Coordinates of C-alpha atoms and ligand atoms in Angstrom, one line a residue:
X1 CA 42.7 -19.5 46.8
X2 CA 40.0 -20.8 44.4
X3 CA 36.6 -22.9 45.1
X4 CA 36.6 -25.6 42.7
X5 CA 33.5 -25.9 40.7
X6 CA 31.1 -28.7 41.4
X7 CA 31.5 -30.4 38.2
X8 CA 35.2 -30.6 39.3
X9 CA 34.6 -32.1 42.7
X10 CA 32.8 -34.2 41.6
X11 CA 36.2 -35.5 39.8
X12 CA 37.3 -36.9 43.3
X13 CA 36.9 -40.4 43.7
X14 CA 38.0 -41.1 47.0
X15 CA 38.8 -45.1 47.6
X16 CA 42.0 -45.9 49.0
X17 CA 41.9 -42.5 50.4
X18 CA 38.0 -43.1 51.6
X19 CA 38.9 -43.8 55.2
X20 CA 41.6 -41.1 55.4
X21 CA 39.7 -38.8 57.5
X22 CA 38.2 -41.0 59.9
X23 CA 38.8 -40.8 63.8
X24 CA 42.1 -43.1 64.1
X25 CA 41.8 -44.6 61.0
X26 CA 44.6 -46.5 60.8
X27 CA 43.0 -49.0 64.0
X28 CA 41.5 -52.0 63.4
X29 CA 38.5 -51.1 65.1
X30 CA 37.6 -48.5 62.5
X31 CA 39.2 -50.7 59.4
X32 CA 36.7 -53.0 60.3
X33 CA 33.5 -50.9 61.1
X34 CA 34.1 -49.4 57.9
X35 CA 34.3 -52.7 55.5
X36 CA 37.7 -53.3 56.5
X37 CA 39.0 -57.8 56.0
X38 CA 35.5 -58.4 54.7
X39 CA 37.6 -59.0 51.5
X40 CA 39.7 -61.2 52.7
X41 CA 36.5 -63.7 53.9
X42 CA 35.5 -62.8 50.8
X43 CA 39.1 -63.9 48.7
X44 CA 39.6 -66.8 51.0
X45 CA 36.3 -68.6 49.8
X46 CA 37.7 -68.5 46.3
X47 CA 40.1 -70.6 44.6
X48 CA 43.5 -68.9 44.3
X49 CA 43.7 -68.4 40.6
X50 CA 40.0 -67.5 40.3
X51 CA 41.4 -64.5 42.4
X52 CA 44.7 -64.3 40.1
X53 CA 42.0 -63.6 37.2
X54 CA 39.8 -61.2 39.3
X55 CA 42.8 -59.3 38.9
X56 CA 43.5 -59.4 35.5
X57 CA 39.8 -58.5 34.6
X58 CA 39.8 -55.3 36.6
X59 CA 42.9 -53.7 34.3
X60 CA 44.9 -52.9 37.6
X61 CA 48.3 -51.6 36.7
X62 CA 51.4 -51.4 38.9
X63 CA 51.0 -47.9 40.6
X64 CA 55.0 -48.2 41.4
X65 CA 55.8 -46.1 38.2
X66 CA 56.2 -48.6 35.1
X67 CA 52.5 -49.8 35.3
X68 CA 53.3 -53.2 34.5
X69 CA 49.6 -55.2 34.7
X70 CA 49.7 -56.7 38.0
X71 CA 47.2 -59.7 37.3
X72 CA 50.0 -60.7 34.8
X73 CA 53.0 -60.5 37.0
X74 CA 51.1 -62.8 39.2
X75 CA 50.0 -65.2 36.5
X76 CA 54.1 -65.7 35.9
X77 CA 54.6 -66.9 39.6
X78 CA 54.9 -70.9 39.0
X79 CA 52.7 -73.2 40.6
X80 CA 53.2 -76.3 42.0
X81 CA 57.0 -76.1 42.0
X82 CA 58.1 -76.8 45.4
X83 CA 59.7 -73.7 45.8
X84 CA 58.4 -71.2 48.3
X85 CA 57.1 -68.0 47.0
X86 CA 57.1 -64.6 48.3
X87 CA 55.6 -61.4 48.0
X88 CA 57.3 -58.0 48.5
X89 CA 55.6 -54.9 49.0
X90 CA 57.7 -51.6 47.4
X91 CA 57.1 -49.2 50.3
X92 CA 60.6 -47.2 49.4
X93 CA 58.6 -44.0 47.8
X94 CA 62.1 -42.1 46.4
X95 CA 60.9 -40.9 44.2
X96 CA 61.1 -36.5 44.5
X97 CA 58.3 -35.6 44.5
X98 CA 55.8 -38.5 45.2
X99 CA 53.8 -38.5 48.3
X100 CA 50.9 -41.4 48.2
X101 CA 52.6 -44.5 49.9
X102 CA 53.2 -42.9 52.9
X103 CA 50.4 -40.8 53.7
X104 CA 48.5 -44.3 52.6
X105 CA 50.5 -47.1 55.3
X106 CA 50.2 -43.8 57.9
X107 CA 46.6 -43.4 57.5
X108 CA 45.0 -46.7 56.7
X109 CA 47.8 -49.4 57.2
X110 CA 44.9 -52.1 57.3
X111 CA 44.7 -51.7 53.6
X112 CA 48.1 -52.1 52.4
X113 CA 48.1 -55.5 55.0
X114 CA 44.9 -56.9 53.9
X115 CA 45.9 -56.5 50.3
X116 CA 49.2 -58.6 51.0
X117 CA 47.0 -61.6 52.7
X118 CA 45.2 -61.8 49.6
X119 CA 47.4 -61.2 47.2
X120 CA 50.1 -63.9 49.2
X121 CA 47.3 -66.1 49.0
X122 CA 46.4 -66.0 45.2
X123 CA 50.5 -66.6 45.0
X124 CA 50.6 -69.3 47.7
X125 CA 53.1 -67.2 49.3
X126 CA 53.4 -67.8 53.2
X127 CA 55.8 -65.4 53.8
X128 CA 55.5 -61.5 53.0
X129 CA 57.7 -58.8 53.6
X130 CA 56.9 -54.8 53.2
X131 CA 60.0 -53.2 52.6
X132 CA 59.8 -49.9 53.9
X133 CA 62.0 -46.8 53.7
X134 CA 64.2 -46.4 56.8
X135 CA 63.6 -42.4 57.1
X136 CA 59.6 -42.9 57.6
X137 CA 59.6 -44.3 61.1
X138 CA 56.1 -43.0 61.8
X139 CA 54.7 -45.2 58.8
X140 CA 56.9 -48.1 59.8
X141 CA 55.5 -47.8 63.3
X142 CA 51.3 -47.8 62.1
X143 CA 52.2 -50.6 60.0
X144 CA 53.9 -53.0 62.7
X145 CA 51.1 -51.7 65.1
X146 CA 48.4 -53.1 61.9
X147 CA 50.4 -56.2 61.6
X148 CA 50.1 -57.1 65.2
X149 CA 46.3 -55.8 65.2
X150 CA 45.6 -58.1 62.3
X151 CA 47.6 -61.1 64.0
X152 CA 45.4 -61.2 66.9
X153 CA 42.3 -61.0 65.5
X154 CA 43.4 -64.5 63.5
X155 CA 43.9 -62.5 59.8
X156 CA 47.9 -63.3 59.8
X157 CA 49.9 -66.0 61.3
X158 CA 48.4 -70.1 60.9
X159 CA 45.3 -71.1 59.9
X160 CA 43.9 -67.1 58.9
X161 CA 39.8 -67.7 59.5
X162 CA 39.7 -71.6 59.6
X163 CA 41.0 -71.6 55.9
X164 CA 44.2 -73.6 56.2
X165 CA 45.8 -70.9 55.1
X166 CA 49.1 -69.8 56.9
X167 CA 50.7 -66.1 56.1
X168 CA 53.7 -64.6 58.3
X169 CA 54.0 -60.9 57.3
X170 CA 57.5 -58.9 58.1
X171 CA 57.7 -55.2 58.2
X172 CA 61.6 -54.2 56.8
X173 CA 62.8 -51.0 57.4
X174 CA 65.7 -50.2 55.0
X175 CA 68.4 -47.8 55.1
X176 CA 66.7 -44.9 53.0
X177 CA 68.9 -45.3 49.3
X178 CA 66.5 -44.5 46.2
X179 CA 68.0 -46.8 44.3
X180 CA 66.4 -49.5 47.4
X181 CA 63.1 -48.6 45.3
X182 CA 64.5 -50.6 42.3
X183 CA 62.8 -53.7 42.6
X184 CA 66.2 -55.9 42.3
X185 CA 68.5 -54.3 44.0
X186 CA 65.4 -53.8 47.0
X187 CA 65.1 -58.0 46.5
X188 CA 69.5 -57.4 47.3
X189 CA 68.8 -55.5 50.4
X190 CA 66.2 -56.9 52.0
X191 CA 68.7 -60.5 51.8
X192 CA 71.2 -58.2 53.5
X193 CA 73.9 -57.6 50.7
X194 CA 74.2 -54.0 49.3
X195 CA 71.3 -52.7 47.4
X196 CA 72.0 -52.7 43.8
X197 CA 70.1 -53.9 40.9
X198 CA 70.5 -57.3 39.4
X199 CA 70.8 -58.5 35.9
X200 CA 67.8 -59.8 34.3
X201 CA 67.4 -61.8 33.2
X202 CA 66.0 -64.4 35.4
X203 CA 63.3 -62.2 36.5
X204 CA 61.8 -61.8 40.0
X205 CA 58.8 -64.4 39.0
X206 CA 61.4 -66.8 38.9
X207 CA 64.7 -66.0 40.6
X208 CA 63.5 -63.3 43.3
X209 CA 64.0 -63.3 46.6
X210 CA 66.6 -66.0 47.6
X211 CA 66.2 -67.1 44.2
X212 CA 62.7 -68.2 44.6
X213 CA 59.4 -66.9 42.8
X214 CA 58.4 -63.2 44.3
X215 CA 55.9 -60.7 43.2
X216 CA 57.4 -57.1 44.0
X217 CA 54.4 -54.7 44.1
X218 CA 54.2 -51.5 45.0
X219 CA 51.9 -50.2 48.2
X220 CA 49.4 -48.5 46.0
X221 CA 48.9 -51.6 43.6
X222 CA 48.3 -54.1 46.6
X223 CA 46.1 -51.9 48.9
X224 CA 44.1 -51.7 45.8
X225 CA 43.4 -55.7 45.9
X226 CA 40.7 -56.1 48.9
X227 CA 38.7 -53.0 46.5
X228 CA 38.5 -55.0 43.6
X229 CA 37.6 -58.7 45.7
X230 CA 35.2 -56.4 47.3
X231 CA 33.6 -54.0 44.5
X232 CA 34.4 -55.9 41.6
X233 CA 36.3 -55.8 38.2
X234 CA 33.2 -54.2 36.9
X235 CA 33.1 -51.9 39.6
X236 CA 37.0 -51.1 39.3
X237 CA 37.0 -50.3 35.5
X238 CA 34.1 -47.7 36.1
X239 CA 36.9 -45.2 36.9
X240 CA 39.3 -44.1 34.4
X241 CA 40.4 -44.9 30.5
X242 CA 39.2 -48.1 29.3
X243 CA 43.6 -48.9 29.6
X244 CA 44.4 -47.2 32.9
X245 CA 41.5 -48.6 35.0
X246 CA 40.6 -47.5 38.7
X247 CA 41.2 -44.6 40.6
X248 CA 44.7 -43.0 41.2
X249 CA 46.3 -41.1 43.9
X250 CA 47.7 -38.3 42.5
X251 CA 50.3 -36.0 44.8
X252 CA 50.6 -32.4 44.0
X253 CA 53.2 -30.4 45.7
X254 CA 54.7 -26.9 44.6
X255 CA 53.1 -23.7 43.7
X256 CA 49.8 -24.5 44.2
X257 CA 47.4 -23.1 47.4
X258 CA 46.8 -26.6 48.7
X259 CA 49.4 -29.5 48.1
X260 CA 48.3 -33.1 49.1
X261 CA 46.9 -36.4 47.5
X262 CA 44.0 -36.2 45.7
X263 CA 42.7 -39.7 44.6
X264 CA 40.8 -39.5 41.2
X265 CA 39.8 -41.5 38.1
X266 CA 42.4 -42.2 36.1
X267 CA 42.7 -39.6 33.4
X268 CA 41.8 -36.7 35.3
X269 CA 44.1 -33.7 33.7
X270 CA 46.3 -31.4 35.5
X271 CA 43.7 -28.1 35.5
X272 CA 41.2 -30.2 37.3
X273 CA 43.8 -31.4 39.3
X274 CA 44.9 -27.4 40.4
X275 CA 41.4 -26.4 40.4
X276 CA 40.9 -28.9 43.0
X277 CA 43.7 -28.0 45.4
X278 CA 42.5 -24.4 45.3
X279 CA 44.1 -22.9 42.2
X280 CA 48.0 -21.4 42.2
X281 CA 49.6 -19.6 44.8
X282 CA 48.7 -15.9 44.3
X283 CA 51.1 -14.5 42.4
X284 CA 52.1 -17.5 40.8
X285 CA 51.7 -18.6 36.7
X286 CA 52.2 -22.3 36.0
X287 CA 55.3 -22.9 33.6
X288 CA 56.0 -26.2 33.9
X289 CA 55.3 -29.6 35.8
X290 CA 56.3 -33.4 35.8
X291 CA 53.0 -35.5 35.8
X292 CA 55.2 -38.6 37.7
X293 CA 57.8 -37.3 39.9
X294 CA 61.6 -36.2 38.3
X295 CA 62.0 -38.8 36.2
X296 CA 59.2 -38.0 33.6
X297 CA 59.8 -35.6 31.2
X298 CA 58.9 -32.0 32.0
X299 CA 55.4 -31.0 30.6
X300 CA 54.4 -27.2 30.4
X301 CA 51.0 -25.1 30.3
X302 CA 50.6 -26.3 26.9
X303 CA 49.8 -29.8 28.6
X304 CA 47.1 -29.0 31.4
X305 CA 44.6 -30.9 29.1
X306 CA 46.3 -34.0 28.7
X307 CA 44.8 -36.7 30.9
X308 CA 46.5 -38.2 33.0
X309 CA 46.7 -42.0 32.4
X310 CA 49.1 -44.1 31.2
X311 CA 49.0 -43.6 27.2
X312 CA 47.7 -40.2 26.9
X313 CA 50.8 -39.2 29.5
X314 CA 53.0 -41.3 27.0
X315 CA 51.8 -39.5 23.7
X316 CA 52.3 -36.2 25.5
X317 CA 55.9 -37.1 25.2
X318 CA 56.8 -37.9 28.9
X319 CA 55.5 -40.9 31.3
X320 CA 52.7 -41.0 33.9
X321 CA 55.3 -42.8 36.7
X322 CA 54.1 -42.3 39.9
X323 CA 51.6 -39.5 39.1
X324 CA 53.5 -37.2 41.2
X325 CA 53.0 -33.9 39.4
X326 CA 55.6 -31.1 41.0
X327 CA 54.2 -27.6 39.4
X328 CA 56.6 -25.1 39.3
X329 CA 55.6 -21.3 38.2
X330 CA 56.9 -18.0 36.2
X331 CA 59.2 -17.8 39.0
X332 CA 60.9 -20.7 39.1
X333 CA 64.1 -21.8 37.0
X334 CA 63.8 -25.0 34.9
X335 CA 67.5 -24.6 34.4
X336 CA 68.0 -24.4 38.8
X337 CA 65.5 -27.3 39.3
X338 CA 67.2 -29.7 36.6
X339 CA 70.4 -29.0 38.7
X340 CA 69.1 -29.8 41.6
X341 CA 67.1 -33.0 40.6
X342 CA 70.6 -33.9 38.8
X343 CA 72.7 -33.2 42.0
X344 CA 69.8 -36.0 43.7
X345 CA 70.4 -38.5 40.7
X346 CA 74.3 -37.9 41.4
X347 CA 74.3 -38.6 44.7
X348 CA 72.1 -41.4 44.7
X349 CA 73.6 -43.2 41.9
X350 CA 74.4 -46.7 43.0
X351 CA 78.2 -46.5 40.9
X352 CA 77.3 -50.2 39.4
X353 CA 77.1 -49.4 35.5
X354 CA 79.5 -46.6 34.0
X355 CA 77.0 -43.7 31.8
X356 CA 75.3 -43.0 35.2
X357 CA 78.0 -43.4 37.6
X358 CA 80.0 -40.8 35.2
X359 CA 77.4 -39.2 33.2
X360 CA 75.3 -38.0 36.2
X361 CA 79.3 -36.5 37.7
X362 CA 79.5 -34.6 34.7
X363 CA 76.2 -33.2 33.8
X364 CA 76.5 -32.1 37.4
X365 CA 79.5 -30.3 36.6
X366 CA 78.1 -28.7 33.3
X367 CA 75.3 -26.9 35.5
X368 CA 77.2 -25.4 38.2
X369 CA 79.1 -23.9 35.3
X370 CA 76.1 -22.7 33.6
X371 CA 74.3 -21.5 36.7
X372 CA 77.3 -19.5 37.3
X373 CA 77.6 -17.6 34.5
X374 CA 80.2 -19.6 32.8
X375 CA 79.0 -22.1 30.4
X376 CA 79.3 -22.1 26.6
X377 CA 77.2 -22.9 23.7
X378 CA 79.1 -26.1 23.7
X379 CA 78.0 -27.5 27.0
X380 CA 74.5 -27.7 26.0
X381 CA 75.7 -29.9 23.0
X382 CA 77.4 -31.8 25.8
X383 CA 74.5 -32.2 28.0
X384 CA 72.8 -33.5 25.2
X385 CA 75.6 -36.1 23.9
X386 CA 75.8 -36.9 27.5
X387 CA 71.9 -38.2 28.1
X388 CA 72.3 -39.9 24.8
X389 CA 75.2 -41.9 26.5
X390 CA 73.1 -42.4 29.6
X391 CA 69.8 -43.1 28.2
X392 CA 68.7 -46.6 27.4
X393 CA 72.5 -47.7 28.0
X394 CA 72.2 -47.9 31.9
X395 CA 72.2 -51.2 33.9
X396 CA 68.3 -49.8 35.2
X397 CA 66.2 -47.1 35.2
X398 CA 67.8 -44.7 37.7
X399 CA 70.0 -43.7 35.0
X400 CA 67.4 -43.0 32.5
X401 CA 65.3 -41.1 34.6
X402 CA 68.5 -39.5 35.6
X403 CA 68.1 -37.7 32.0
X404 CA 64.7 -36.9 31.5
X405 CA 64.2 -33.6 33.0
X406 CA 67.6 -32.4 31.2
X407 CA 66.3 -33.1 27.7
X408 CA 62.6 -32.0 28.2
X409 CA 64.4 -28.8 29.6
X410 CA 66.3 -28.3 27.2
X411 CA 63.4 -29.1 24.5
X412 CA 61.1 -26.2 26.2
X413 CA 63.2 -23.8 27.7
X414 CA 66.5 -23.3 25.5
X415 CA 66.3 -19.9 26.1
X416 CA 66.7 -20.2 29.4
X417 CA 70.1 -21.8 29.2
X418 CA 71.2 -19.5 27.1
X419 CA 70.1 -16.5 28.7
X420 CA 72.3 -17.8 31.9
X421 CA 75.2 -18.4 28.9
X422 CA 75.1 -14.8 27.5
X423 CA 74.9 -13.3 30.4
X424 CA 71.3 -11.9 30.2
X425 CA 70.3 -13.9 34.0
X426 CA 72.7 -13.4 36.6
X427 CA 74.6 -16.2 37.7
X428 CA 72.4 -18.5 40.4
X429 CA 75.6 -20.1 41.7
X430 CA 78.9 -18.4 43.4
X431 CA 82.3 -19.1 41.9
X432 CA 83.0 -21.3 45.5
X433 CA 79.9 -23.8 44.8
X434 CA 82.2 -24.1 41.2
X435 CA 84.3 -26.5 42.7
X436 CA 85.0 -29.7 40.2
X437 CA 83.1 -27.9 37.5
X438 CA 85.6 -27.4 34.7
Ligands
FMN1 C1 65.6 -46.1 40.6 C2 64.2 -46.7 40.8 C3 63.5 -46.5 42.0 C4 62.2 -47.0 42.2 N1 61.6 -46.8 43.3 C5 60.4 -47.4 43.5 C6 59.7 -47.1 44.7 O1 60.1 -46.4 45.6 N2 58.5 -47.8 44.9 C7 57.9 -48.6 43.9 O2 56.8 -49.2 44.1 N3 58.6 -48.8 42.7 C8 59.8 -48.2 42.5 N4 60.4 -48.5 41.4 C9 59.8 -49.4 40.4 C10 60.1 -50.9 40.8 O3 61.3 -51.3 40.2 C11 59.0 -51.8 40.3 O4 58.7 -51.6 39.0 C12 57.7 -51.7 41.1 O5 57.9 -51.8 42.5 C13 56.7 -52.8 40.7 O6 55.5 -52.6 41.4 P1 54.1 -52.4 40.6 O7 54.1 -53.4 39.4 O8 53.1 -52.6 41.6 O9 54.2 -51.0 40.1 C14 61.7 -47.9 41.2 C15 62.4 -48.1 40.0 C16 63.6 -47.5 39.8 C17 64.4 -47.8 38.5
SF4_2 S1 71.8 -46.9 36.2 FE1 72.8 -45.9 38.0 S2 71.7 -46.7 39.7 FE2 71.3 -48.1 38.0 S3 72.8 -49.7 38.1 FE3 73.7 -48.1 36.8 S4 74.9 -46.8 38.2 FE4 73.5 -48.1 39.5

């Protein structure tokens, strides 16, 4: 394991994280000693769309994967239309790979639920709901335990602090399907039909849950909120590019000597980002990476000096998503781990729209047979025709995500399909795991 250097540390910009480490840190006690609702006294003194533009001068961007500017989406929300408007917190983290929601509603839960009493009340939302995924219990359980916290000490429920202000906040647990994560077909399942995404238009802003205006943000983006009240747009836009503004929580898993989050400015790059979590695993080379979970493009070595923030990501060829960056070494298989992201886009594919429903069956199918020795010059052709039939032809974004490790695979590492085609690597998969494949 490597030291990083100081000029490298000094790349950490801890803020959301900040708390983290603190004795109990996800009790009120210690949210509060350490700055924790003095936001929200803060937020409730202003004027709800004073608070709405707060947000739109600091640059925040969605930190759900699209990075949609969140001060916008609020702006759409209509006002004075009798309607009752809500506010949904994505807390379904799918995504392979990504590992910052979690970690953030289990360490500091007080974050995520003052950010929603805020942001509610810039929306004139009275109702809120976090929508979390069914498998993290332990998260589910820190955040009920915040809401209550925060209840009786007067910051949820009627009247929060004297203001007039009235904000009942629900904690959902869903049934654990990635496509839940999808912000419409989440809006489905948290009404209690089956979770699959809706047409839009009419957008969320409009027609969201029960067909009334919702903001759907994701955990990151609204624990982010009582920082800016607090620090300032000024303050916020201090960290990272003057487009992808604030600090990021990136999560590195794989090869590397110390996987975890590491919250930085946005636009860190990927060496610093290994050079903080203590280098490679001995032994190990880095061959290739996603910088947003699986359904970025693959970058390679070549790319360990693009910084990571939205554009630069973009002209690199793949997408900054939800800066989950998966680094995978000489000895792994970009042909093995496509297969096995695929199998995961398979299986969770919701069956609504027809070039993911079928195109993720067959692509599946056209791996095992490579992986076992038995594919043909042809079925990379086919892989190919196949992501071009899925691609920006399915109902939402699962689908096109579906195909963005197979193409950037193929792009970089050709060689490696064919060496599995002609025989040169010996087969990865037995002639029973075959079944369905020809
Ligand atoms: C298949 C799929 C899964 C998704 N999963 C998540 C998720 O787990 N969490 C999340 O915040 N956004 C997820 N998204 C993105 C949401 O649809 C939406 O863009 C996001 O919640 C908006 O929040 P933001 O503007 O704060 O980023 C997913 C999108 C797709 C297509
Ligand atoms: S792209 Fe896939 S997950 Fe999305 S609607 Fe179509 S079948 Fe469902």
């Amino acid at each position: 394991m490597t030291t990083p250097r100081p000029e490298t540390l000094a790349k950490l910009t801890p803020v959301l994280t900040k708390r983290w480490l603190s004795p109990d840190a996800w009790r009120i006690g210690t949210y509060e000693r350490l700055d924790g609702y003095a936001a929200l006294r803060k937020a409730l003194k202003a004027h709800p769309d004073d608070l709405i533009q707060l947000i739109k001068d600091s640059g925040l961007r969605g930190r759900g994967g699209a990075g949609f500017p969140t001060g916008l989406k609020w702006g759409f929300i209509p006002q004075g239309d009798g309607k009752p408007h809500y506010l949904v917190v994505n807390a379904d983290e799918g995504e392979p790979g990504t590992c910052k929601d979690l970690p953030l509603m289990t360490h500091d839960p007080h974050s995520l639920v003052e950010g929603v009493i805020i942001a509610s009340y810039a929306i004139r939302a009275a109702r809120a709901y976090i929508y979390i995924r069914g498998e993290a219990v332990h998260a589910a359980r820190r955040l009920r335990n915040a809401v209550q916290e925060a209840q009786a000490k007067g910051y949820l429920g009627r009247n929060i602090l004297g203001s007039g202000f009235d904000l009942e906040l629900v904690v959902h647990s869903g049934a654990g399907a990635y496509i839940c994560g999808e912000e419409t077909a989440l809006l489905d399942s948290l009404e209690g039909f089956r979770g699959q995404p809706r047409l839009r238009p009419p957008f969320p802003a409009t027609h969201g849950l029960y067909a009334s205006p919702t903001v759907v943000n994701n955990v990151g983006t609204i624990a982010s909120v009582p920082y800016i009240v607090l620090g300032g747009p000024e303050w916020w836009k201090t960290m990272g590019t003057e487009k992808s503004a604030g600090p990021m929580i990136y999560s590195l898993s794989g090869r590397i000597a110390n996987p975890g989050q590491y919250e930085c400015s946005m636009g860190v790059t990927l060496r610093e980002l290994v050079e903080l979590a203590g280098g490679m695993q001995p032994g190990h080379n880095l061959r290739f990476w996603t910088p947003g979970g699986s359904s970025t493009p693959l970058l390679t070595a070549e790319h360990l000096d693009v910084p990571l923030d939205f554009e630069s990501v973009a002209a690199a060829g793949s997408i900054l998503g939800t800066t989950a960056t998966q680094i995978f070494s000489d000895q792994d298989c970009p042909v093995y781990a496509t297969y096995r992201w695929l199998e995961f886009y398979h299986h969770e594919s919701c069956g609504k729209c027809t070039p993911c429903r079928e195109g993720n069956y067959w692509m599946v199918r056209v791996y095992r047979r490579i992986l076992a020795g038995q594919g043909t010059h042809e079925d990379l052709d086919t892989l190919l025709d196949t992501c071009d039939n899925i691609l920006g032809r399915s109902f939402c974004g699962l689908g096109d995500g579906a195909t963005s490790s197979v193409t950037s695979s193929l792009k970089y590492f050709k060689q490696d399909y064919l060496d599995y085609i002609e025989g040169r690597t010996a087969p990865k998969l037995s002639d029973k795991q075959l079944v369905g494949a020809h």
